[in-house]
Structure formats: C-alpha cells, structure tokens
Amino acid sequence: MSFEVRLRARLGAFDLDVDFQAPGGVTALFGRSGAGKTSVVKAVAGLLRADQARIRVGGETLEDGARRLPVHRRRLGLVFQEARLFPHLTVRGNLRFGLRHAPRALRPTADRFDEAVALLGLGPLLARAPRDLSGGETQRVALGRALLSAPRALVMDEPLAALDEARKAEILPYIERLRDEAGLPILYVSHSLPEIARLAGTVAALSDGRVVACGPAAEVLSDVAAFPILGRQQAGAVLPARVVRHDADGLTELSVSGGRLWAPRVSAEPGAALRLRIRARDVTLSARPPEGLSALNVLEAVVEEVAAGEGPMLEVALRCGRDRLRARITTRSAEALGIAPGRRVWAVAKAVGVSRRDVGAFEER
C-alpha cells in the first residue's frame, strides 16, 4: 500500500478518527469544509501531532507509536492552495530551491531537472518572476519545486481552490501528466467532484472526522449511499471510456462498456483512454427504447438499487455493461415506469450534460 493512515486526535471540540489504506496513483481525500481533510494532511506531513498515529507512505513508516519522523525527514513534496513561491527568485530559482532540499544522495541530475521542466511546461517561464505568472502557472511552478525535492510522495491540499475555472482547466492536464509519468503516489485533497473524478484512482470520503467510504473512485463516486456526502447536485457516476472518433459537428464519439456515448469534442486522439463523469440529475429513464429524442446518449441498463432521495426524489443505481450509472427521478415517475431492482430500462443523457471538465485522461489499471 502506498498510503496507510490511522489517526486519532482531539482537536478542540472536533474528533478526528481516520483509518484508510490506498494503493499507488492518486488517493483523493474528499469531503465538505470541516470534514477533517486538512487535519489529515497536516498529520501525514508531520505538521500536526495526533494522539495516536500510524502513517506509512510508499512502504516507509513515518509515524508509529513512539517513532515519529520530523517534517524534513518525511520527504513529502507539499503543495498548498497558496503556492508560496519566493518572490525574490525567478521560476528557475524557485525550482532550484527544491533541488537544494532533496537528500544529497537523491538529488535530481540536470537531465531530471529538464524532464521536470518539460513535464510541467515550465520552459518558457524559467526567467520570469512570480509576480509575472498567472495563478495556473504559479501552481505549476509549485508542483515542479515539490517534484524536484526528490519526495517519496506528493501531498496536495486544495491546490486548485484559489483558481477560476479557466485556470483550473489549464493546470488539470499537467496534474494528469504528473500522475501518469512521475511514478509517485499522490495524496490529493479537494471538495471538487470534477477534479476528483478526473484525477483519483482511490477516494476516501470524509465526514465529521471519519472516513465513511473508501475504495476505487468509480465505486465510491457512484455509491448511492455516499450521495449526501458528495452533494446530490453533483453526485453521479464515473465511467471508463475510449475515444472512437471526432465528428465534424464538434462531438466526440466515446466507447463505454455499455455502448456508445457522445460528448463535446475532447482533446485526445482516437484510441485514448478517458474517464468521464455523468451526473445523476442529467440522466432520465425510459421503460422502452426511446424514439424521436434530441438526446444522443441512450444506454440499455438494469436497475440495481432504488434509494430515497430528497423530498419526492429517488436515487436509482443502474448497471450498464460493466459500469455503474446513476439517475435521479421522482417517486411518481418511478411508479409509472415500474422502477425496481432487476427492471430493464434505457438511460438517456444529453451530450451537453457532459462538460469538458468532466472528461479527463485516465488509463484504468
């Protein structure tokens, strides 16, 4: 396991009692403000002393009982919401600061410096001062500085929270490249479902200082029981897909285990592996194959579970091919359609319901 975290801490009136394990790749801590995400990150980094703790990262024990490594010996590359670049240094100088803080035996070579610069697209920025960077560029430099410190893992605490949607769209592909090419486990904290759906292989959902769900992202983010924590307006399903082709009208055809979907054109070549998020509120159900609809996306599915939602709404869990899909419908509609476990239905979603920020590169492993 790349991350093994067991923590108990009394923080004023707040009790933190967390226990989760996760393999490599990106492990996302997800939850609303006050759930305890940042406290977990601080404890992992050694910035917060828990009453009881067992923390292992990449096979190395950072804390266990009386053994507690200080911050500088934990070798974690930390990236926060505020990039905290040194204003008197250029981008190159900030990156080299990361080099100087790598253990001497592990300091990256000039080639590795160049690789990190290329990975994060920092070449044109090396001579600039931090004041001349955009928010997205600033965070890319912070990522590069953390990467060049030769960490055993990266820890990112809400790194995109201060950015607008345009800047988030700019930096997310670089974080995807970092995830896929750097080979480091990443602990990623966010309250943004689109970010988590694009980046994470494992999700640990927190509520009131407890882990209430932990597992593969596609399972946790599609779990009806987790909808109150995820936020019902944003909750839905995550599906692995491959690009089939780009059509002249600006749509991209995607292959999923249950059939074909169309989405606004994505920046990926045919054959590329992707993951896309479809919100439950954007899915409607039909008792028979629908005809004469403007919606392009129609997938045959089987009802697996029906759960009470808010007011007159029901949350419907569907099995579509090998994947899970979710729909939110009224109790009246469910009765009219005879919605119950085992019922065959057709799930309908508009192509425009899948935005570009809901589609990201992701090769399932």
mmCIF file of C-alpha atoms in Angstrom:
data_model
loop_
_atom_site.group_PDB
_atom_site.id
_atom_site.type_symbol
_atom_site.label_atom_id
_atom_site.label_comp_id
_atom_site.label_asym_id
_atom_site.label_seq_id
_atom_site.Cartn_x
_atom_site.Cartn_y
_atom_site.Cartn_z
ATOM 1 C CA MET A 1 0.000 0.000 0.000
ATOM 2 C CA SER A 2 1.296 3.461 -0.892
ATOM 3 C CA PHE A 3 -0.723 5.114 1.877
ATOM 4 C CA GLU A 4 -1.647 3.612 5.215
ATOM 5 C CA VAL A 5 -3.096 6.205 7.578
ATOM 6 C CA ARG A 6 -4.575 5.626 11.025
ATOM 7 C CA LEU A 7 -5.131 8.724 13.132
ATOM 8 C CA ARG A 8 -6.903 9.686 16.301
ATOM 9 C CA ALA A 9 -6.796 13.247 17.559
ATOM 10 C CA ARG A 10 -8.865 15.544 19.711
ATOM 11 C CA LEU A 11 -8.745 18.994 18.092
ATOM 12 C CA GLY A 12 -10.697 21.286 20.369
ATOM 13 C CA ALA A 13 -14.320 20.203 20.009
ATOM 14 C CA PHE A 14 -13.506 18.171 16.883
ATOM 15 C CA ASP A 15 -12.672 14.466 16.988
ATOM 16 C CA LEU A 16 -10.544 13.054 14.179
ATOM 17 C CA ASP A 17 -10.702 9.261 13.853
ATOM 18 C CA VAL A 18 -9.411 8.193 10.440
ATOM 19 C CA ASP A 19 -8.324 4.813 9.093
ATOM 20 C CA PHE A 20 -7.719 4.131 5.396
ATOM 21 C CA GLN A 21 -5.351 2.351 3.041
ATOM 22 C CA ALA A 22 -4.784 3.048 -0.637
ATOM 23 C CA PRO A 23 -2.594 1.715 -3.454
ATOM 24 C CA GLY A 24 -0.456 3.850 -5.788
ATOM 25 C CA GLY A 25 -1.593 6.652 -8.041
ATOM 26 C CA VAL A 26 -3.786 9.473 -6.750
ATOM 27 C CA THR A 27 -5.635 8.983 -3.472
ATOM 28 C CA ALA A 28 -8.201 11.739 -3.011
ATOM 29 C CA LEU A 29 -9.486 12.919 0.342
ATOM 30 C CA PHE A 30 -12.935 14.271 -0.414
ATOM 31 C CA GLY A 31 -15.394 15.996 1.869
ATOM 32 C CA ARG A 32 -17.106 19.236 2.670
ATOM 33 C CA SER A 33 -15.413 22.047 4.581
ATOM 34 C CA GLY A 34 -14.807 20.976 8.157
ATOM 35 C CA ALA A 35 -14.755 17.256 7.365
ATOM 36 C CA GLY A 36 -11.159 16.901 8.558
ATOM 37 C CA LYS A 37 -9.277 16.695 5.236
ATOM 38 C CA THR A 38 -6.633 19.319 6.006
ATOM 39 C CA SER A 39 -6.080 17.908 9.500
ATOM 40 C CA VAL A 40 -5.284 14.522 7.937
ATOM 41 C CA VAL A 41 -2.822 16.139 5.523
ATOM 42 C CA LYS A 42 -1.109 18.057 8.323
ATOM 43 C CA ALA A 43 -0.760 14.874 10.352
ATOM 44 C CA VAL A 44 0.688 12.962 7.400
ATOM 45 C CA ALA A 45 3.142 15.800 6.764
ATOM 46 C CA GLY A 46 4.149 15.940 10.444
ATOM 47 C CA LEU A 47 2.689 19.413 10.972
ATOM 48 C CA LEU A 48 0.051 18.144 13.412
ATOM 49 C CA ARG A 49 0.701 15.707 16.250
ATOM 50 C CA ALA A 50 -2.119 13.197 16.637
ATOM 51 C CA ASP A 51 -2.899 11.453 19.917
ATOM 52 C CA GLN A 52 -2.459 8.113 18.145
ATOM 53 C CA ALA A 53 -0.989 7.619 14.692
ATOM 54 C CA ARG A 54 0.312 5.034 12.270
ATOM 55 C CA ILE A 55 1.399 6.554 8.978
ATOM 56 C CA ARG A 56 3.152 4.630 6.211
ATOM 57 C CA VAL A 57 3.887 6.112 2.794
ATOM 58 C CA GLY A 58 5.435 4.154 -0.042
ATOM 59 C CA GLY A 59 6.356 1.314 2.290
ATOM 60 C CA GLU A 60 8.181 3.598 4.746
ATOM 61 C CA THR A 61 6.938 4.229 8.279
ATOM 62 C CA LEU A 62 6.715 7.949 9.021
ATOM 63 C CA GLU A 63 4.991 7.586 12.359
ATOM 64 C CA ASP A 64 4.027 4.680 14.603
ATOM 65 C CA GLY A 65 3.743 4.979 18.349
ATOM 66 C CA ALA A 66 6.950 6.465 19.751
ATOM 67 C CA ARG A 67 8.569 6.589 16.289
ATOM 68 C CA ARG A 68 7.815 9.930 14.687
ATOM 69 C CA LEU A 69 9.922 11.342 11.882
ATOM 70 C CA PRO A 70 10.267 15.136 11.829
ATOM 71 C CA VAL A 71 8.847 17.057 8.874
ATOM 72 C CA HIS A 72 12.141 17.406 6.999
ATOM 73 C CA ARG A 73 12.820 13.643 7.116
ATOM 74 C CA ARG A 74 9.403 12.586 5.812
ATOM 75 C CA ARG A 75 10.385 13.510 2.240
ATOM 76 C CA LEU A 76 6.940 14.648 1.183
ATOM 77 C CA GLY A 77 6.501 17.191 -1.591
ATOM 78 C CA LEU A 78 3.894 19.594 -0.242
ATOM 79 C CA VAL A 79 1.691 21.758 -2.474
ATOM 80 C CA PHE A 80 -0.903 24.003 -0.871
ATOM 81 C CA GLN A 81 -3.693 26.284 -2.081
ATOM 82 C CA GLU A 82 -1.241 29.174 -1.886
ATOM 83 C CA ALA A 83 1.854 28.364 -3.943
ATOM 84 C CA ARG A 84 4.212 30.206 -1.567
ATOM 85 C CA LEU A 85 6.886 30.923 -4.156
ATOM 86 C CA PHE A 86 9.836 33.063 -3.151
ATOM 87 C CA PRO A 87 9.139 36.493 -4.687
ATOM 88 C CA HIS A 88 12.834 37.439 -4.927
ATOM 89 C CA LEU A 89 13.680 34.357 -7.024
ATOM 90 C CA THR A 90 12.873 33.620 -10.653
ATOM 91 C CA VAL A 91 10.975 30.486 -11.623
ATOM 92 C CA ARG A 92 14.335 28.789 -12.198
ATOM 93 C CA GLY A 93 15.479 29.878 -8.751
ATOM 94 C CA ASN A 94 12.325 28.558 -7.102
ATOM 95 C CA LEU A 95 12.770 25.222 -8.834
ATOM 96 C CA ARG A 96 16.414 25.004 -7.806
ATOM 97 C CA PHE A 97 15.347 25.644 -4.214
ATOM 98 C CA GLY A 98 13.514 22.322 -4.437
ATOM 99 C CA LEU A 99 16.723 20.702 -5.717
ATOM 100 C CA ARG A 100 18.718 22.033 -2.769
ATOM 101 C CA HIS A 101 16.280 20.468 -0.311
ATOM 102 C CA ALA A 102 16.460 16.995 -1.840
ATOM 103 C CA PRO A 103 18.589 14.483 0.099
ATOM 104 C CA ARG A 104 22.111 14.710 -1.299
ATOM 105 C CA ALA A 105 22.151 11.096 -2.482
ATOM 106 C CA LEU A 106 18.798 11.569 -4.244
ATOM 107 C CA ARG A 107 19.245 14.998 -5.807
ATOM 108 C CA PRO A 108 17.960 15.006 -9.399
ATOM 109 C CA THR A 109 20.533 15.475 -12.149
ATOM 110 C CA ALA A 110 20.446 18.215 -14.752
ATOM 111 C CA ASP A 111 18.581 15.797 -17.010
ATOM 112 C CA ARG A 112 15.941 15.210 -14.351
ATOM 113 C CA PHE A 113 15.606 18.964 -13.892
ATOM 114 C CA ASP A 114 14.967 19.331 -17.611
ATOM 115 C CA GLU A 115 12.479 16.440 -17.517
ATOM 116 C CA ALA A 116 10.508 18.079 -14.709
ATOM 117 C CA VAL A 117 10.502 21.396 -16.564
ATOM 118 C CA ALA A 118 9.223 19.680 -19.715
ATOM 119 C CA LEU A 119 6.633 17.625 -17.830
ATOM 120 C CA LEU A 120 5.027 20.746 -16.387
ATOM 121 C CA GLY A 121 5.571 23.022 -19.373
ATOM 122 C CA LEU A 122 7.796 25.438 -17.450
ATOM 123 C CA GLY A 123 10.464 26.089 -20.088
ATOM 124 C CA PRO A 124 9.078 29.460 -21.290
ATOM 125 C CA LEU A 125 8.658 30.615 -17.669
ATOM 126 C CA LEU A 126 12.133 29.985 -16.220
ATOM 127 C CA ALA A 127 13.317 33.604 -16.363
ATOM 128 C CA ARG A 128 10.095 35.126 -15.036
ATOM 129 C CA ALA A 129 9.461 36.444 -11.549
ATOM 130 C CA PRO A 130 6.487 35.003 -9.587
ATOM 131 C CA ARG A 131 4.627 38.315 -9.874
ATOM 132 C CA ASP A 132 4.524 37.871 -13.652
ATOM 133 C CA LEU A 133 2.824 34.458 -13.521
ATOM 134 C CA SER A 134 -0.853 33.558 -13.764
ATOM 135 C CA GLY A 135 -2.449 31.527 -10.984
ATOM 136 C CA GLY A 136 -2.182 28.332 -13.015
ATOM 137 C CA GLU A 137 1.462 28.996 -13.894
ATOM 138 C CA THR A 138 2.246 29.693 -10.243
ATOM 139 C CA GLN A 139 0.812 26.347 -9.161
ATOM 140 C CA ARG A 140 2.751 24.543 -11.887
ATOM 141 C CA VAL A 141 5.970 26.031 -10.509
ATOM 142 C CA ALA A 142 4.956 24.928 -7.003
ATOM 143 C CA LEU A 143 4.396 21.410 -8.351
ATOM 144 C CA GLY A 144 7.799 21.452 -10.037
ATOM 145 C CA ARG A 145 9.550 22.644 -6.884
ATOM 146 C CA ALA A 146 7.892 19.858 -4.868
ATOM 147 C CA LEU A 147 8.767 17.247 -7.506
ATOM 148 C CA LEU A 148 12.440 18.313 -7.605
ATOM 149 C CA SER A 149 12.832 17.824 -3.850
ATOM 150 C CA ALA A 150 13.001 14.051 -4.576
ATOM 151 C CA PRO A 151 9.926 13.209 -2.484
ATOM 152 C CA ARG A 152 8.659 9.723 -1.714
ATOM 153 C CA ALA A 153 5.145 11.095 -2.302
ATOM 154 C CA LEU A 154 3.343 14.315 -3.192
ATOM 155 C CA VAL A 155 0.735 15.812 -0.885
ATOM 156 C CA MET A 156 -1.581 18.396 -2.433
ATOM 157 C CA ASP A 157 -4.039 20.288 -0.231
ATOM 158 C CA GLU A 158 -6.701 22.036 -2.344
ATOM 159 C CA PRO A 159 -4.100 23.114 -4.954
ATOM 160 C CA LEU A 160 -6.725 24.476 -7.367
ATOM 161 C CA ALA A 161 -9.174 26.011 -4.887
ATOM 162 C CA ALA A 162 -7.976 29.584 -5.477
ATOM 163 C CA LEU A 163 -8.148 29.339 -9.285
ATOM 164 C CA ASP A 164 -11.021 30.251 -11.577
ATOM 165 C CA GLU A 165 -12.449 27.674 -13.982
ATOM 166 C CA ALA A 166 -10.202 28.770 -16.861
ATOM 167 C CA ARG A 167 -7.041 28.382 -14.786
ATOM 168 C CA LYS A 168 -8.233 25.017 -13.431
ATOM 169 C CA ALA A 169 -8.758 23.796 -16.985
ATOM 170 C CA GLU A 170 -5.218 24.958 -17.787
ATOM 171 C CA ILE A 171 -3.492 23.104 -14.962
ATOM 172 C CA LEU A 172 -5.511 19.857 -14.706
ATOM 173 C CA PRO A 173 -3.826 18.254 -17.756
ATOM 174 C CA TYR A 174 -0.418 18.905 -16.162
ATOM 175 C CA ILE A 175 -1.504 17.208 -12.936
ATOM 176 C CA GLU A 176 -2.749 14.288 -15.035
ATOM 177 C CA ARG A 177 0.689 14.069 -16.683
ATOM 178 C CA LEU A 178 2.359 14.242 -13.282
ATOM 179 C CA ARG A 179 0.128 11.408 -12.067
ATOM 180 C CA ASP A 180 0.848 9.239 -15.116
ATOM 181 C CA GLU A 181 4.553 9.934 -15.680
ATOM 182 C CA ALA A 182 6.206 10.841 -12.367
ATOM 183 C CA GLY A 183 5.517 7.444 -10.764
ATOM 184 C CA LEU A 184 4.866 8.944 -7.311
ATOM 185 C CA PRO A 185 1.917 8.262 -5.020
ATOM 186 C CA ILE A 186 -0.139 11.419 -4.548
ATOM 187 C CA LEU A 187 -2.427 12.352 -1.659
ATOM 188 C CA TYR A 188 -4.835 14.908 -3.119
ATOM 189 C CA VAL A 189 -7.318 16.932 -1.076
ATOM 190 C CA SER A 190 -10.311 18.584 -2.694
ATOM 191 C CA HIS A 191 -14.005 19.322 -2.285
ATOM 192 C CA SER A 192 -14.454 19.485 -6.082
ATOM 193 C CA LEU A 193 -16.060 16.378 -7.575
ATOM 194 C CA PRO A 194 -14.954 17.172 -11.154
ATOM 195 C CA GLU A 195 -11.308 17.279 -10.005
ATOM 196 C CA ILE A 196 -11.603 14.062 -8.033
ATOM 197 C CA ALA A 197 -13.393 12.244 -10.859
ATOM 198 C CA ARG A 198 -10.652 13.190 -13.322
ATOM 199 C CA LEU A 199 -7.607 12.568 -11.176
ATOM 200 C CA ALA A 200 -8.193 9.966 -8.499
ATOM 201 C CA GLY A 201 -7.786 6.217 -8.613
ATOM 202 C CA THR A 202 -8.870 5.875 -4.977
ATOM 203 C CA VAL A 203 -11.259 8.076 -2.999
ATOM 204 C CA ALA A 204 -11.567 8.335 0.775
ATOM 205 C CA ALA A 205 -14.718 10.312 1.608
ATOM 206 C CA LEU A 206 -14.649 12.109 4.954
ATOM 207 C CA SER A 207 -17.490 13.417 7.076
ATOM 208 C CA ASP A 208 -17.195 14.804 10.616
ATOM 209 C CA GLY A 209 -13.673 13.485 11.063
ATOM 210 C CA ARG A 210 -14.456 9.934 9.901
ATOM 211 C CA VAL A 211 -13.819 8.018 6.678
ATOM 212 C CA VAL A 212 -17.313 6.979 5.584
ATOM 213 C CA ALA A 213 -16.325 5.398 2.250
ATOM 214 C CA CYS A 214 -13.014 4.348 0.734
ATOM 215 C CA GLY A 215 -12.238 2.453 -2.458
ATOM 216 C CA PRO A 216 -11.830 2.774 -6.209
ATOM 217 C CA ALA A 217 -13.024 6.169 -7.414
ATOM 218 C CA ALA A 218 -15.620 4.765 -9.821
ATOM 219 C CA GLU A 219 -17.230 2.793 -6.994
ATOM 220 C CA VAL A 220 -17.215 5.474 -4.291
ATOM 221 C CA LEU A 221 -18.360 8.287 -6.583
ATOM 222 C CA SER A 222 -21.195 6.103 -7.886
ATOM 223 C CA ASP A 223 -22.344 4.838 -4.478
ATOM 224 C CA VAL A 224 -25.920 5.924 -3.741
ATOM 225 C CA ALA A 225 -25.196 5.789 -0.010
ATOM 226 C CA ALA A 226 -22.427 8.375 -0.464
ATOM 227 C CA PHE A 227 -24.638 10.887 -2.313
ATOM 228 C CA PRO A 228 -25.364 13.026 0.794
ATOM 229 C CA ILE A 229 -21.602 13.454 1.317
ATOM 230 C CA LEU A 230 -20.815 14.008 -2.350
ATOM 231 C CA GLY A 231 -23.599 16.576 -2.714
ATOM 232 C CA ARG A 232 -26.739 15.492 -4.535
ATOM 233 C CA GLN A 233 -26.486 18.139 -7.236
ATOM 234 C CA GLN A 234 -23.013 16.966 -8.291
ATOM 235 C CA ALA A 235 -23.214 13.243 -7.481
ATOM 236 C CA GLY A 236 -23.363 10.745 -10.312
ATOM 237 C CA ALA A 237 -21.193 8.107 -11.914
ATOM 238 C CA VAL A 238 -17.704 7.793 -13.358
ATOM 239 C CA LEU A 239 -17.236 5.636 -16.468
ATOM 240 C CA PRO A 240 -14.030 4.500 -18.190
ATOM 241 C CA ALA A 241 -14.173 5.207 -21.935
ATOM 242 C CA ARG A 242 -12.100 5.265 -25.118
ATOM 243 C CA VAL A 243 -12.167 7.780 -27.911
ATOM 244 C CA VAL A 244 -13.665 6.306 -31.098
ATOM 245 C CA ARG A 245 -13.614 9.324 -33.387
ATOM 246 C CA HIS A 246 -14.130 13.077 -33.643
ATOM 247 C CA ASP A 247 -17.083 14.119 -35.790
ATOM 248 C CA ALA A 248 -17.250 17.198 -37.991
ATOM 249 C CA ASP A 249 -20.088 18.705 -35.937
ATOM 250 C CA GLY A 250 -17.831 19.129 -32.877
ATOM 251 C CA LEU A 251 -18.805 15.983 -30.996
ATOM 252 C CA THR A 252 -16.566 13.114 -29.952
ATOM 253 C CA GLU A 253 -17.798 9.522 -30.020
ATOM 254 C CA LEU A 254 -16.762 7.500 -26.972
ATOM 255 C CA SER A 255 -16.936 3.779 -26.354
ATOM 256 C CA VAL A 256 -18.042 2.580 -22.885
ATOM 257 C CA SER A 257 -18.752 -0.954 -21.732
ATOM 258 C CA GLY A 258 -22.483 -0.455 -22.249
ATOM 259 C CA GLY A 259 -22.368 1.088 -25.725
ATOM 260 C CA ARG A 260 -21.543 4.465 -27.293
ATOM 261 C CA LEU A 261 -21.712 7.998 -25.924
ATOM 262 C CA TRP A 262 -21.217 11.419 -27.488
ATOM 263 C CA ALA A 263 -19.672 14.392 -25.723
ATOM 264 C CA PRO A 264 -18.391 17.831 -26.755
ATOM 265 C CA ARG A 265 -15.052 17.414 -28.549
ATOM 266 C CA VAL A 266 -12.289 16.229 -26.233
ATOM 267 C CA SER A 267 -8.567 16.821 -26.628
ATOM 268 C CA ALA A 268 -7.481 13.218 -27.128
ATOM 269 C CA GLU A 269 -6.627 11.034 -30.076
ATOM 270 C CA PRO A 270 -8.787 8.074 -31.182
ATOM 271 C CA GLY A 271 -7.974 5.090 -29.006
ATOM 272 C CA ALA A 272 -7.058 7.228 -25.974
ATOM 273 C CA ALA A 273 -8.336 6.057 -22.592
ATOM 274 C CA LEU A 274 -10.520 8.531 -20.721
ATOM 275 C CA ARG A 275 -12.790 8.715 -17.744
ATOM 276 C CA LEU A 276 -15.989 10.737 -17.782
ATOM 277 C CA ARG A 277 -18.433 11.825 -15.133
ATOM 278 C CA ILE A 278 -22.188 11.832 -15.734
ATOM 279 C CA ARG A 279 -24.308 13.486 -13.051
ATOM 280 C CA ALA A 280 -27.382 11.643 -11.798
ATOM 281 C CA ARG A 281 -29.537 14.695 -12.376
ATOM 282 C CA ASP A 282 -28.640 14.620 -16.087
ATOM 283 C CA VAL A 283 -29.942 11.065 -16.603
ATOM 284 C CA THR A 284 -33.577 10.209 -17.337
ATOM 285 C CA LEU A 285 -35.090 6.753 -17.690
ATOM 286 C CA SER A 286 -37.399 5.099 -20.200
ATOM 287 C CA ALA A 287 -39.245 1.778 -19.933
ATOM 288 C CA ARG A 288 -38.715 1.087 -23.641
ATOM 289 C CA PRO A 289 -36.190 2.103 -26.318
ATOM 290 C CA PRO A 290 -36.888 5.831 -26.799
ATOM 291 C CA GLU A 291 -37.516 7.342 -30.219
ATOM 292 C CA GLY A 292 -37.652 10.880 -31.557
ATOM 293 C CA LEU A 293 -35.456 12.432 -28.849
ATOM 294 C CA SER A 294 -32.901 15.193 -29.201
ATOM 295 C CA ALA A 295 -30.708 13.445 -26.600
ATOM 296 C CA LEU A 296 -27.993 11.391 -28.311
ATOM 297 C CA ASN A 297 -26.902 9.199 -25.444
ATOM 298 C CA VAL A 298 -29.125 6.171 -24.833
ATOM 299 C CA LEU A 299 -27.772 3.143 -22.949
ATOM 300 C CA GLU A 300 -29.594 -0.034 -22.001
ATOM 301 C CA ALA A 301 -29.296 -0.765 -18.287
ATOM 302 C CA VAL A 302 -30.656 -2.822 -15.404
ATOM 303 C CA VAL A 303 -31.868 -1.306 -12.127
ATOM 304 C CA GLU A 304 -29.730 -2.488 -9.209
ATOM 305 C CA GLU A 305 -30.954 -0.358 -6.322
ATOM 306 C CA VAL A 306 -33.525 2.309 -5.522
ATOM 307 C CA ALA A 307 -32.944 4.638 -2.566
ATOM 308 C CA ALA A 308 -34.862 7.551 -1.107
ATOM 309 C CA GLY A 309 -33.588 10.980 -2.053
ATOM 310 C CA GLU A 310 -34.656 14.460 -1.008
ATOM 311 C CA GLY A 311 -38.395 15.195 -0.998
ATOM 312 C CA PRO A 312 -40.135 13.407 -3.868
ATOM 313 C CA MET A 313 -36.885 12.242 -5.478
ATOM 314 C CA LEU A 314 -35.416 8.762 -5.712
ATOM 315 C CA GLU A 315 -31.805 7.785 -6.397
ATOM 316 C CA VAL A 316 -31.619 4.903 -8.868
ATOM 317 C CA ALA A 317 -28.484 2.753 -9.226
ATOM 318 C CA LEU A 318 -28.075 1.144 -12.655
ATOM 319 C CA ARG A 319 -25.773 -1.471 -14.139
ATOM 320 C CA CYS A 320 -24.786 -0.556 -17.676
ATOM 321 C CA GLY A 321 -22.425 -3.080 -19.194
ATOM 322 C CA ARG A 322 -19.626 -3.437 -16.608
ATOM 323 C CA ASP A 323 -20.182 0.049 -15.240
ATOM 324 C CA ARG A 324 -22.443 1.773 -12.778
ATOM 325 C CA LEU A 325 -24.718 4.612 -13.778
ATOM 326 C CA ARG A 326 -26.939 6.763 -11.588
ATOM 327 C CA ALA A 327 -30.235 8.547 -12.204
ATOM 328 C CA ARG A 328 -32.356 10.871 -10.077
ATOM 329 C CA ILE A 329 -36.103 10.673 -10.792
ATOM 330 C CA THR A 330 -39.341 11.445 -8.957
ATOM 331 C CA THR A 331 -41.288 8.859 -6.997
ATOM 332 C CA ARG A 332 -44.199 9.425 -9.396
ATOM 333 C CA SER A 333 -42.024 8.622 -12.424
ATOM 334 C CA ALA A 334 -40.641 5.531 -10.714
ATOM 335 C CA GLU A 335 -44.137 4.229 -10.057
ATOM 336 C CA ALA A 336 -45.240 4.939 -13.625
ATOM 337 C CA LEU A 337 -42.223 3.109 -15.048
ATOM 338 C CA GLY A 338 -42.285 0.251 -12.565
ATOM 339 C CA ILE A 339 -38.763 1.012 -11.396
ATOM 340 C CA ALA A 340 -37.490 -1.773 -9.127
ATOM 341 C CA PRO A 341 -34.342 -3.894 -8.839
ATOM 342 C CA GLY A 342 -33.986 -6.145 -11.878
ATOM 343 C CA ARG A 343 -36.078 -3.876 -14.142
ATOM 344 C CA ARG A 344 -34.613 -3.313 -17.622
ATOM 345 C CA VAL A 345 -34.610 0.363 -18.631
ATOM 346 C CA TRP A 346 -32.973 2.743 -21.069
ATOM 347 C CA ALA A 347 -30.892 5.563 -19.595
ATOM 348 C CA VAL A 348 -30.949 8.805 -21.559
ATOM 349 C CA ALA A 349 -28.442 11.657 -21.205
ATOM 350 C CA LYS A 350 -27.817 14.769 -23.272
ATOM 351 C CA ALA A 351 -24.372 15.136 -24.815
ATOM 352 C CA VAL A 352 -24.226 18.687 -23.463
ATOM 353 C CA GLY A 353 -24.667 17.239 -19.968
ATOM 354 C CA VAL A 354 -21.044 16.015 -20.186
ATOM 355 C CA SER A 355 -18.841 19.091 -19.995
ATOM 356 C CA ARG A 356 -15.169 19.168 -20.999
ATOM 357 C CA ARG A 357 -14.100 19.451 -17.378
ATOM 358 C CA ASP A 358 -15.911 16.145 -16.687
ATOM 359 C CA VAL A 359 -13.679 14.253 -19.147
ATOM 360 C CA GLY A 360 -10.040 13.513 -18.423
ATOM 361 C CA ALA A 361 -7.218 11.197 -19.440
ATOM 362 C CA PHE A 362 -7.173 8.074 -17.317
ATOM 363 C CA GLU A 363 -5.851 4.601 -18.139
ATOM 364 C CA GLU A 364 -7.542 2.122 -15.784
ATOM 365 C CA ARG A 365 -5.018 -0.213 -14.147
#
